[in-house]
Amino acid sequence: MQRTAEGSDAVISGAMRFEAAPARRRAILERVRSTGFCSIADLAGELAVSEMTVRRDVRRLDEAGEVRVVHGGVSLPPGEDYSTRAHENPGPKTLIGQAAAALIGPGDTIAVDAGTTAHALVDALPADFAGSVVTHSVPVMQALLERPESRCVGLGGDLYPPSRAFVGPATVEAAARLRVRWCFLGAAAVDERGCYGAYDLERPTKQALMDIADHVVLLADAGKFLSSAPVLLERLDRFHTLVTDTEPPAAIRRALEANGTALGVAAPAGAGV
């Protein structure tokens, strides 16, 4: 493989060549901003360079404060995860939120996970929605302040800045005392095994919300099928429905069918599904 002036591997990704370290770092930063977390191994594979080269690049990005090096990979710095992801793929998230909201009855009690896709569901609720929303997400709580017809049951605990949500034993205990008809869960990545999160710290809260639900719905845009995250949250057989904005890869489609999980593909009004 061709070498760069820095001694790094030349990078070939599709039709683009990232022969210079700055170009690689831009590609890495864009990838992390789109997913919230990337493993070193996945980045090395996508950029066609050695893991040592990726580690050198992410270390430079970490020193510049643009990413944070964590065990097994790289994530966005604390406080930037949510605000950055909120501007990623707004169109697909809106479609997914609208499709998921169509499942909800006017007086249902629902649980809404932290994350920008789950937040899109709250934005899509009818103005006269008179049900209850259980959530540990601070942005969701703030959105519900503008909906006087709806009841918000906020789950307290330890505030976790990357997700702008409460987590920890107090959050889990508060959830365990409740029951909901629907739980809407977000994820950092989805494959044929199940859905994944970026941080293990969030897993107990997400599982607690699933445990109190009659039906669990996974919300994932197309990018999640190509993403990687380290923490297995739940296998696909736990989900009643997967709502997404595009047909998933064949392996995931087969796994959904094998596990009895319904698939909902959101489409713009007037478009075929």
mmCIF file of C-alpha atoms in Angstrom:
data_model
loop_
_atom_site.group_PDB
_atom_site.id
_atom_site.type_symbol
_atom_site.label_atom_id
_atom_site.label_comp_id
_atom_site.label_asym_id
_atom_site.label_seq_id
_atom_site.Cartn_x
_atom_site.Cartn_y
_atom_site.Cartn_z
ATOM 1 C CA MET A 1 0.000 0.000 0.000
ATOM 2 C CA GLN A 2 1.204 3.524 -0.808
ATOM 3 C CA ARG A 3 2.674 5.462 2.119
ATOM 4 C CA THR A 4 2.060 9.101 3.006
ATOM 5 C CA ALA A 5 4.614 11.660 4.090
ATOM 6 C CA GLU A 6 3.639 10.928 7.707
ATOM 7 C CA GLY A 7 4.314 7.243 7.238
ATOM 8 C CA SER A 8 0.613 6.447 7.383
ATOM 9 C CA ASP A 9 -1.204 4.179 4.993
ATOM 10 C CA ALA A 10 -2.940 5.650 1.975
ATOM 11 C CA VAL A 11 -6.687 5.513 2.502
ATOM 12 C CA ILE A 12 -9.066 4.428 -0.204
ATOM 13 C CA SER A 13 -12.789 4.717 0.496
ATOM 14 C CA GLY A 14 -15.022 4.293 -2.542
ATOM 15 C CA ALA A 15 -13.880 6.795 -5.131
ATOM 16 C CA MET A 16 -12.091 8.981 -2.592
ATOM 17 C CA ARG A 17 -8.449 8.748 -1.536
ATOM 18 C CA PHE A 18 -7.492 9.962 1.928
ATOM 19 C CA GLU A 19 -3.739 10.045 1.513
ATOM 20 C CA ALA A 20 -3.217 12.869 3.998
ATOM 21 C CA ALA A 21 -3.837 12.655 7.715
ATOM 22 C CA PRO A 22 -6.117 15.757 7.755
ATOM 23 C CA ALA A 23 -8.439 14.128 5.223
ATOM 24 C CA ARG A 24 -8.567 10.949 7.281
ATOM 25 C CA ARG A 25 -9.330 12.893 10.423
ATOM 26 C CA ARG A 26 -12.154 14.754 8.727
ATOM 27 C CA ALA A 27 -13.607 11.419 7.621
ATOM 28 C CA ILE A 28 -13.285 10.019 11.138
ATOM 29 C CA LEU A 29 -14.905 13.082 12.677
ATOM 30 C CA GLU A 30 -17.826 12.952 10.241
ATOM 31 C CA ARG A 31 -18.338 9.255 11.025
ATOM 32 C CA VAL A 32 -18.300 9.796 14.788
ATOM 33 C CA ARG A 33 -20.660 12.748 14.519
ATOM 34 C CA SER A 34 -23.137 10.639 12.556
ATOM 35 C CA THR A 35 -23.163 7.715 14.992
ATOM 36 C CA GLY A 36 -21.964 8.980 18.369
ATOM 37 C CA PHE A 37 -19.444 6.131 18.685
ATOM 38 C CA CYS A 38 -17.126 4.183 16.381
ATOM 39 C CA SER A 39 -14.775 1.343 17.189
ATOM 40 C CA ILE A 40 -11.140 1.560 16.166
ATOM 41 C CA ALA A 41 -11.461 -1.689 14.218
ATOM 42 C CA ASP A 42 -14.459 -0.439 12.211
ATOM 43 C CA LEU A 43 -12.766 2.834 11.372
ATOM 44 C CA ALA A 44 -9.647 1.004 10.234
ATOM 45 C CA GLY A 45 -11.741 -1.249 8.009
ATOM 46 C CA GLU A 46 -13.760 1.578 6.499
ATOM 47 C CA LEU A 47 -10.699 3.701 5.791
ATOM 48 C CA ALA A 48 -8.530 0.734 4.729
ATOM 49 C CA VAL A 49 -5.687 1.611 7.079
ATOM 50 C CA SER A 50 -4.092 -0.041 10.079
ATOM 51 C CA GLU A 51 -5.571 0.299 13.558
ATOM 52 C CA MET A 52 -2.308 1.980 14.598
ATOM 53 C CA THR A 53 -2.946 4.697 12.006
ATOM 54 C CA VAL A 54 -6.490 5.218 13.265
ATOM 55 C CA ARG A 55 -5.313 5.389 16.875
ATOM 56 C CA ARG A 56 -2.797 8.046 15.914
ATOM 57 C CA ASP A 57 -5.496 10.052 14.134
ATOM 58 C CA VAL A 58 -8.066 9.836 16.921
ATOM 59 C CA ARG A 59 -5.427 10.752 19.474
ATOM 60 C CA ARG A 60 -4.821 13.975 17.549
ATOM 61 C CA LEU A 61 -8.574 14.627 17.384
ATOM 62 C CA ASP A 62 -8.822 13.956 21.120
ATOM 63 C CA GLU A 63 -6.025 16.417 21.833
ATOM 64 C CA ALA A 64 -7.910 19.024 19.799
ATOM 65 C CA GLY A 65 -11.058 18.384 21.836
ATOM 66 C CA GLU A 66 -13.072 17.214 18.830
ATOM 67 C CA VAL A 67 -13.559 13.617 19.989
ATOM 68 C CA ARG A 68 -13.038 11.569 23.123
ATOM 69 C CA VAL A 69 -11.031 8.353 23.117
ATOM 70 C CA VAL A 70 -12.896 5.686 25.106
ATOM 71 C CA HIS A 71 -12.407 1.969 25.666
ATOM 72 C CA GLY A 72 -12.501 0.229 22.304
ATOM 73 C CA GLY A 73 -13.151 3.280 20.199
ATOM 74 C CA VAL A 74 -13.949 6.948 19.978
ATOM 75 C CA SER A 75 -16.989 9.068 20.833
ATOM 76 C CA LEU A 76 -17.937 12.725 20.846
ATOM 77 C CA PRO A 77 -16.864 14.846 23.831
ATOM 78 C CA PRO A 78 -19.295 15.093 26.776
ATOM 79 C CA GLY A 79 -22.126 17.492 26.072
ATOM 80 C CA GLU A 80 -21.747 17.393 22.291
ATOM 81 C CA ASP A 81 -23.311 14.010 21.578
ATOM 82 C CA TYR A 82 -26.945 15.065 21.687
ATOM 83 C CA SER A 83 -26.640 18.512 20.113
ATOM 84 C CA THR A 84 -24.572 17.124 17.237
ATOM 85 C CA ARG A 85 -26.863 14.166 16.602
ATOM 86 C CA ALA A 86 -29.915 16.422 16.734
ATOM 87 C CA HIS A 87 -28.842 17.918 13.394
ATOM 88 C CA GLU A 88 -28.060 14.591 11.711
ATOM 89 C CA ASN A 89 -30.634 13.170 9.259
ATOM 90 C CA PRO A 90 -33.558 15.385 10.373
ATOM 91 C CA GLY A 91 -35.767 14.274 7.463
ATOM 92 C CA PRO A 92 -35.607 10.522 8.155
ATOM 93 C CA LYS A 93 -36.037 11.077 11.890
ATOM 94 C CA THR A 94 -39.151 13.148 11.267
ATOM 95 C CA LEU A 95 -40.630 10.409 9.061
ATOM 96 C CA ILE A 96 -39.823 7.752 11.649
ATOM 97 C CA GLY A 97 -41.369 9.844 14.406
ATOM 98 C CA GLN A 98 -44.552 10.339 12.415
ATOM 99 C CA ALA A 99 -44.854 6.631 11.603
ATOM 100 C CA ALA A 100 -44.276 5.652 15.226
ATOM 101 C CA ALA A 101 -46.778 8.210 16.507
ATOM 102 C CA ALA A 102 -49.446 6.569 14.339
ATOM 103 C CA LEU A 103 -49.236 3.503 16.613
ATOM 104 C CA ILE A 104 -50.304 5.469 19.685
ATOM 105 C CA GLY A 105 -53.869 5.855 20.897
ATOM 106 C CA PRO A 106 -55.132 9.257 22.109
ATOM 107 C CA GLY A 107 -55.023 8.253 25.778
ATOM 108 C CA ASP A 108 -52.136 5.789 25.793
ATOM 109 C CA THR A 109 -49.331 5.771 28.328
ATOM 110 C CA ILE A 110 -45.989 5.543 26.558
ATOM 111 C CA ALA A 111 -42.309 5.478 27.477
ATOM 112 C CA VAL A 112 -39.898 7.517 25.376
ATOM 113 C CA ASP A 113 -36.184 6.806 25.399
ATOM 114 C CA ALA A 114 -33.458 9.441 25.316
ATOM 115 C CA GLY A 115 -32.081 10.306 21.904
ATOM 116 C CA THR A 116 -32.915 12.456 18.928
ATOM 117 C CA THR A 117 -34.975 9.893 17.006
ATOM 118 C CA ALA A 118 -37.165 9.209 20.029
ATOM 119 C CA HIS A 119 -37.543 12.960 20.470
ATOM 120 C CA ALA A 120 -38.895 13.133 16.909
ATOM 121 C CA LEU A 121 -41.734 10.878 18.052
ATOM 122 C CA VAL A 122 -42.782 13.420 20.694
ATOM 123 C CA ASP A 123 -42.678 16.190 18.088
ATOM 124 C CA ALA A 124 -45.031 14.093 15.928
ATOM 125 C CA LEU A 125 -47.668 13.503 18.617
ATOM 126 C CA PRO A 126 -51.012 15.148 17.838
ATOM 127 C CA ALA A 127 -51.524 18.501 19.521
ATOM 128 C CA ASP A 128 -54.458 17.075 21.476
ATOM 129 C CA PHE A 129 -52.635 13.943 22.683
ATOM 130 C CA ALA A 130 -54.045 13.455 26.191
ATOM 131 C CA GLY A 131 -52.034 10.414 27.273
ATOM 132 C CA SER A 132 -49.015 10.125 29.553
ATOM 133 C CA VAL A 133 -45.340 10.111 28.597
ATOM 134 C CA VAL A 134 -42.790 8.418 30.851
ATOM 135 C CA THR A 135 -39.248 9.525 30.095
ATOM 136 C CA HIS A 136 -35.763 10.089 31.493
ATOM 137 C CA SER A 137 -34.872 12.467 28.647
ATOM 138 C CA VAL A 138 -34.515 16.125 29.591
ATOM 139 C CA PRO A 139 -35.211 17.378 26.013
ATOM 140 C CA VAL A 140 -38.383 15.274 25.893
ATOM 141 C CA MET A 141 -39.487 16.726 29.241
ATOM 142 C CA GLN A 142 -38.857 20.221 27.906
ATOM 143 C CA ALA A 143 -40.861 19.489 24.748
ATOM 144 C CA LEU A 144 -43.796 18.280 26.820
ATOM 145 C CA LEU A 145 -43.915 21.589 28.685
ATOM 146 C CA GLU A 146 -45.486 22.946 25.493
ATOM 147 C CA ARG A 147 -48.185 20.236 25.522
ATOM 148 C CA PRO A 148 -50.569 21.016 28.396
ATOM 149 C CA GLU A 149 -52.964 18.236 27.341
ATOM 150 C CA SER A 150 -50.298 15.587 27.921
ATOM 151 C CA ARG A 151 -48.990 14.308 31.245
ATOM 152 C CA CYS A 152 -45.244 13.891 31.685
ATOM 153 C CA VAL A 153 -43.833 11.456 34.235
ATOM 154 C CA GLY A 154 -40.164 12.349 34.585
ATOM 155 C CA LEU A 155 -37.700 9.765 35.857
ATOM 156 C CA GLY A 156 -34.978 11.368 37.967
ATOM 157 C CA GLY A 157 -31.524 10.098 38.839
ATOM 158 C CA ASP A 158 -28.003 11.034 37.846
ATOM 159 C CA LEU A 159 -27.862 13.433 34.899
ATOM 160 C CA TYR A 160 -25.773 12.013 32.043
ATOM 161 C CA PRO A 161 -24.717 14.956 29.806
ATOM 162 C CA PRO A 162 -23.884 13.077 26.560
ATOM 163 C CA SER A 163 -27.500 11.890 26.279
ATOM 164 C CA ARG A 164 -29.085 14.734 28.266
ATOM 165 C CA ALA A 165 -30.912 12.103 30.270
ATOM 166 C CA PHE A 166 -31.144 10.701 33.781
ATOM 167 C CA VAL A 167 -29.603 7.304 34.478
ATOM 168 C CA GLY A 168 -28.628 5.138 37.432
ATOM 169 C CA PRO A 169 -30.342 3.089 40.166
ATOM 170 C CA ALA A 170 -32.835 5.815 41.088
ATOM 171 C CA THR A 171 -34.004 6.047 37.466
ATOM 172 C CA VAL A 172 -34.383 2.279 37.172
ATOM 173 C CA GLU A 173 -36.291 2.042 40.469
ATOM 174 C CA ALA A 174 -38.662 4.819 39.450
ATOM 175 C CA ALA A 175 -39.410 3.110 36.138
ATOM 176 C CA ALA A 176 -40.031 -0.253 37.801
ATOM 177 C CA ARG A 177 -43.084 1.156 39.610
ATOM 178 C CA LEU A 178 -44.822 2.064 36.351
ATOM 179 C CA ARG A 179 -46.481 0.415 33.376
ATOM 180 C CA VAL A 180 -46.818 1.655 29.801
ATOM 181 C CA ARG A 181 -48.517 0.407 26.656
ATOM 182 C CA TRP A 182 -45.702 1.352 24.283
ATOM 183 C CA CYS A 183 -41.974 1.856 24.793
ATOM 184 C CA PHE A 184 -40.122 3.671 22.002
ATOM 185 C CA LEU A 185 -36.416 2.928 22.082
ATOM 186 C CA GLY A 186 -33.558 4.471 20.122
ATOM 187 C CA ALA A 187 -30.224 2.833 19.343
ATOM 188 C CA ALA A 188 -26.744 3.685 18.134
ATOM 189 C CA ALA A 189 -26.562 0.650 15.850
ATOM 190 C CA VAL A 190 -28.697 -2.267 14.652
ATOM 191 C CA ASP A 191 -27.702 -5.609 13.119
ATOM 192 C CA GLU A 192 -29.193 -9.102 12.827
ATOM 193 C CA ARG A 193 -28.409 -9.829 16.493
ATOM 194 C CA GLY A 194 -30.156 -6.826 17.983
ATOM 195 C CA CYS A 195 -29.669 -3.168 18.847
ATOM 196 C CA TYR A 196 -26.671 -1.526 20.441
ATOM 197 C CA GLY A 197 -25.830 1.512 22.522
ATOM 198 C CA ALA A 198 -22.647 3.527 22.835
ATOM 199 C CA TYR A 199 -22.421 3.491 26.633
ATOM 200 C CA ASP A 200 -23.101 0.691 29.105
ATOM 201 C CA LEU A 201 -24.138 3.312 31.656
ATOM 202 C CA GLU A 202 -27.399 3.801 29.732
ATOM 203 C CA ARG A 203 -28.271 0.117 29.321
ATOM 204 C CA PRO A 204 -30.048 -0.501 32.696
ATOM 205 C CA THR A 205 -32.394 2.448 32.165
ATOM 206 C CA LYS A 206 -33.271 1.419 28.626
ATOM 207 C CA GLN A 207 -33.932 -2.139 29.748
ATOM 208 C CA ALA A 208 -36.070 -0.898 32.647
ATOM 209 C CA LEU A 209 -38.278 1.009 30.200
ATOM 210 C CA MET A 210 -38.634 -2.099 28.033
ATOM 211 C CA ASP A 211 -39.516 -4.203 31.075
ATOM 212 C CA ILE A 212 -42.576 -2.099 31.933
ATOM 213 C CA ALA A 213 -43.993 -2.015 28.382
ATOM 214 C CA ASP A 214 -46.661 -4.151 26.735
ATOM 215 C CA HIS A 215 -45.019 -3.471 23.357
ATOM 216 C CA VAL A 216 -41.489 -2.273 22.559
ATOM 217 C CA VAL A 217 -40.784 -0.375 19.337
ATOM 218 C CA LEU A 218 -37.273 0.181 18.022
ATOM 219 C CA LEU A 219 -36.709 3.445 16.126
ATOM 220 C CA ALA A 220 -33.701 3.428 13.792
ATOM 221 C CA ASP A 221 -32.821 5.388 10.672
ATOM 222 C CA ALA A 222 -30.926 3.741 7.826
ATOM 223 C CA GLY A 223 -27.570 4.895 9.138
ATOM 224 C CA LYS A 224 -27.944 2.665 12.179
ATOM 225 C CA PHE A 225 -27.736 -0.426 9.954
ATOM 226 C CA LEU A 226 -24.236 0.646 8.926
ATOM 227 C CA SER A 227 -23.078 1.840 12.334
ATOM 228 C CA SER A 228 -21.224 0.062 15.099
ATOM 229 C CA ALA A 229 -21.578 0.407 18.875
ATOM 230 C CA PRO A 230 -20.184 -1.763 21.682
ATOM 231 C CA VAL A 231 -23.082 -2.391 24.067
ATOM 232 C CA LEU A 232 -25.752 -4.952 23.147
ATOM 233 C CA LEU A 233 -28.988 -3.511 24.522
ATOM 234 C CA GLU A 234 -31.433 -6.193 23.436
ATOM 235 C CA ARG A 235 -31.943 -8.876 20.816
ATOM 236 C CA LEU A 236 -34.463 -8.402 18.035
ATOM 237 C CA ASP A 237 -37.009 -10.842 19.492
ATOM 238 C CA ARG A 238 -37.664 -8.319 22.266
ATOM 239 C CA PHE A 239 -39.179 -5.826 19.832
ATOM 240 C CA HIS A 240 -42.776 -5.723 18.647
ATOM 241 C CA THR A 241 -41.871 -3.462 15.709
ATOM 242 C CA LEU A 242 -38.881 -1.845 14.031
ATOM 243 C CA VAL A 243 -39.699 1.529 12.481
ATOM 244 C CA THR A 244 -37.142 2.837 10.008
ATOM 245 C CA ASP A 245 -36.938 5.005 6.899
ATOM 246 C CA THR A 246 -35.614 2.443 4.425
ATOM 247 C CA GLU A 247 -35.671 -1.260 3.697
ATOM 248 C CA PRO A 248 -33.074 -2.854 6.014
ATOM 249 C CA PRO A 249 -30.264 -5.104 4.765
ATOM 250 C CA ALA A 250 -31.300 -8.643 3.874
ATOM 251 C CA ALA A 251 -29.671 -10.187 6.962
ATOM 252 C CA ILE A 252 -31.595 -7.871 9.273
ATOM 253 C CA ARG A 253 -34.839 -8.420 7.354
ATOM 254 C CA ARG A 254 -34.446 -12.198 7.732
ATOM 255 C CA ALA A 255 -33.716 -11.832 11.445
ATOM 256 C CA LEU A 256 -36.824 -9.686 11.936
ATOM 257 C CA GLU A 257 -38.981 -12.301 10.236
ATOM 258 C CA ALA A 258 -37.413 -15.136 12.226
ATOM 259 C CA ASN A 259 -38.052 -13.311 15.500
ATOM 260 C CA GLY A 260 -41.593 -12.219 14.671
ATOM 261 C CA THR A 261 -40.719 -8.524 14.736
ATOM 262 C CA ALA A 262 -42.894 -6.369 12.487
ATOM 263 C CA LEU A 263 -41.224 -3.925 10.117
ATOM 264 C CA GLY A 264 -42.523 -0.447 9.422
ATOM 265 C CA VAL A 265 -40.800 1.564 6.706
ATOM 266 C CA ALA A 266 -41.743 5.230 6.900
ATOM 267 C CA ALA A 267 -42.232 7.146 3.669
ATOM 268 C CA PRO A 268 -43.155 10.760 2.812
ATOM 269 C CA ALA A 269 -46.834 11.495 2.392
ATOM 270 C CA GLY A 270 -48.006 10.349 -1.016
ATOM 271 C CA ALA A 271 -45.016 8.059 -1.568
ATOM 272 C CA GLY A 272 -45.159 4.301 -1.832
ATOM 273 C CA VAL A 273 -43.798 2.201 1.035
#
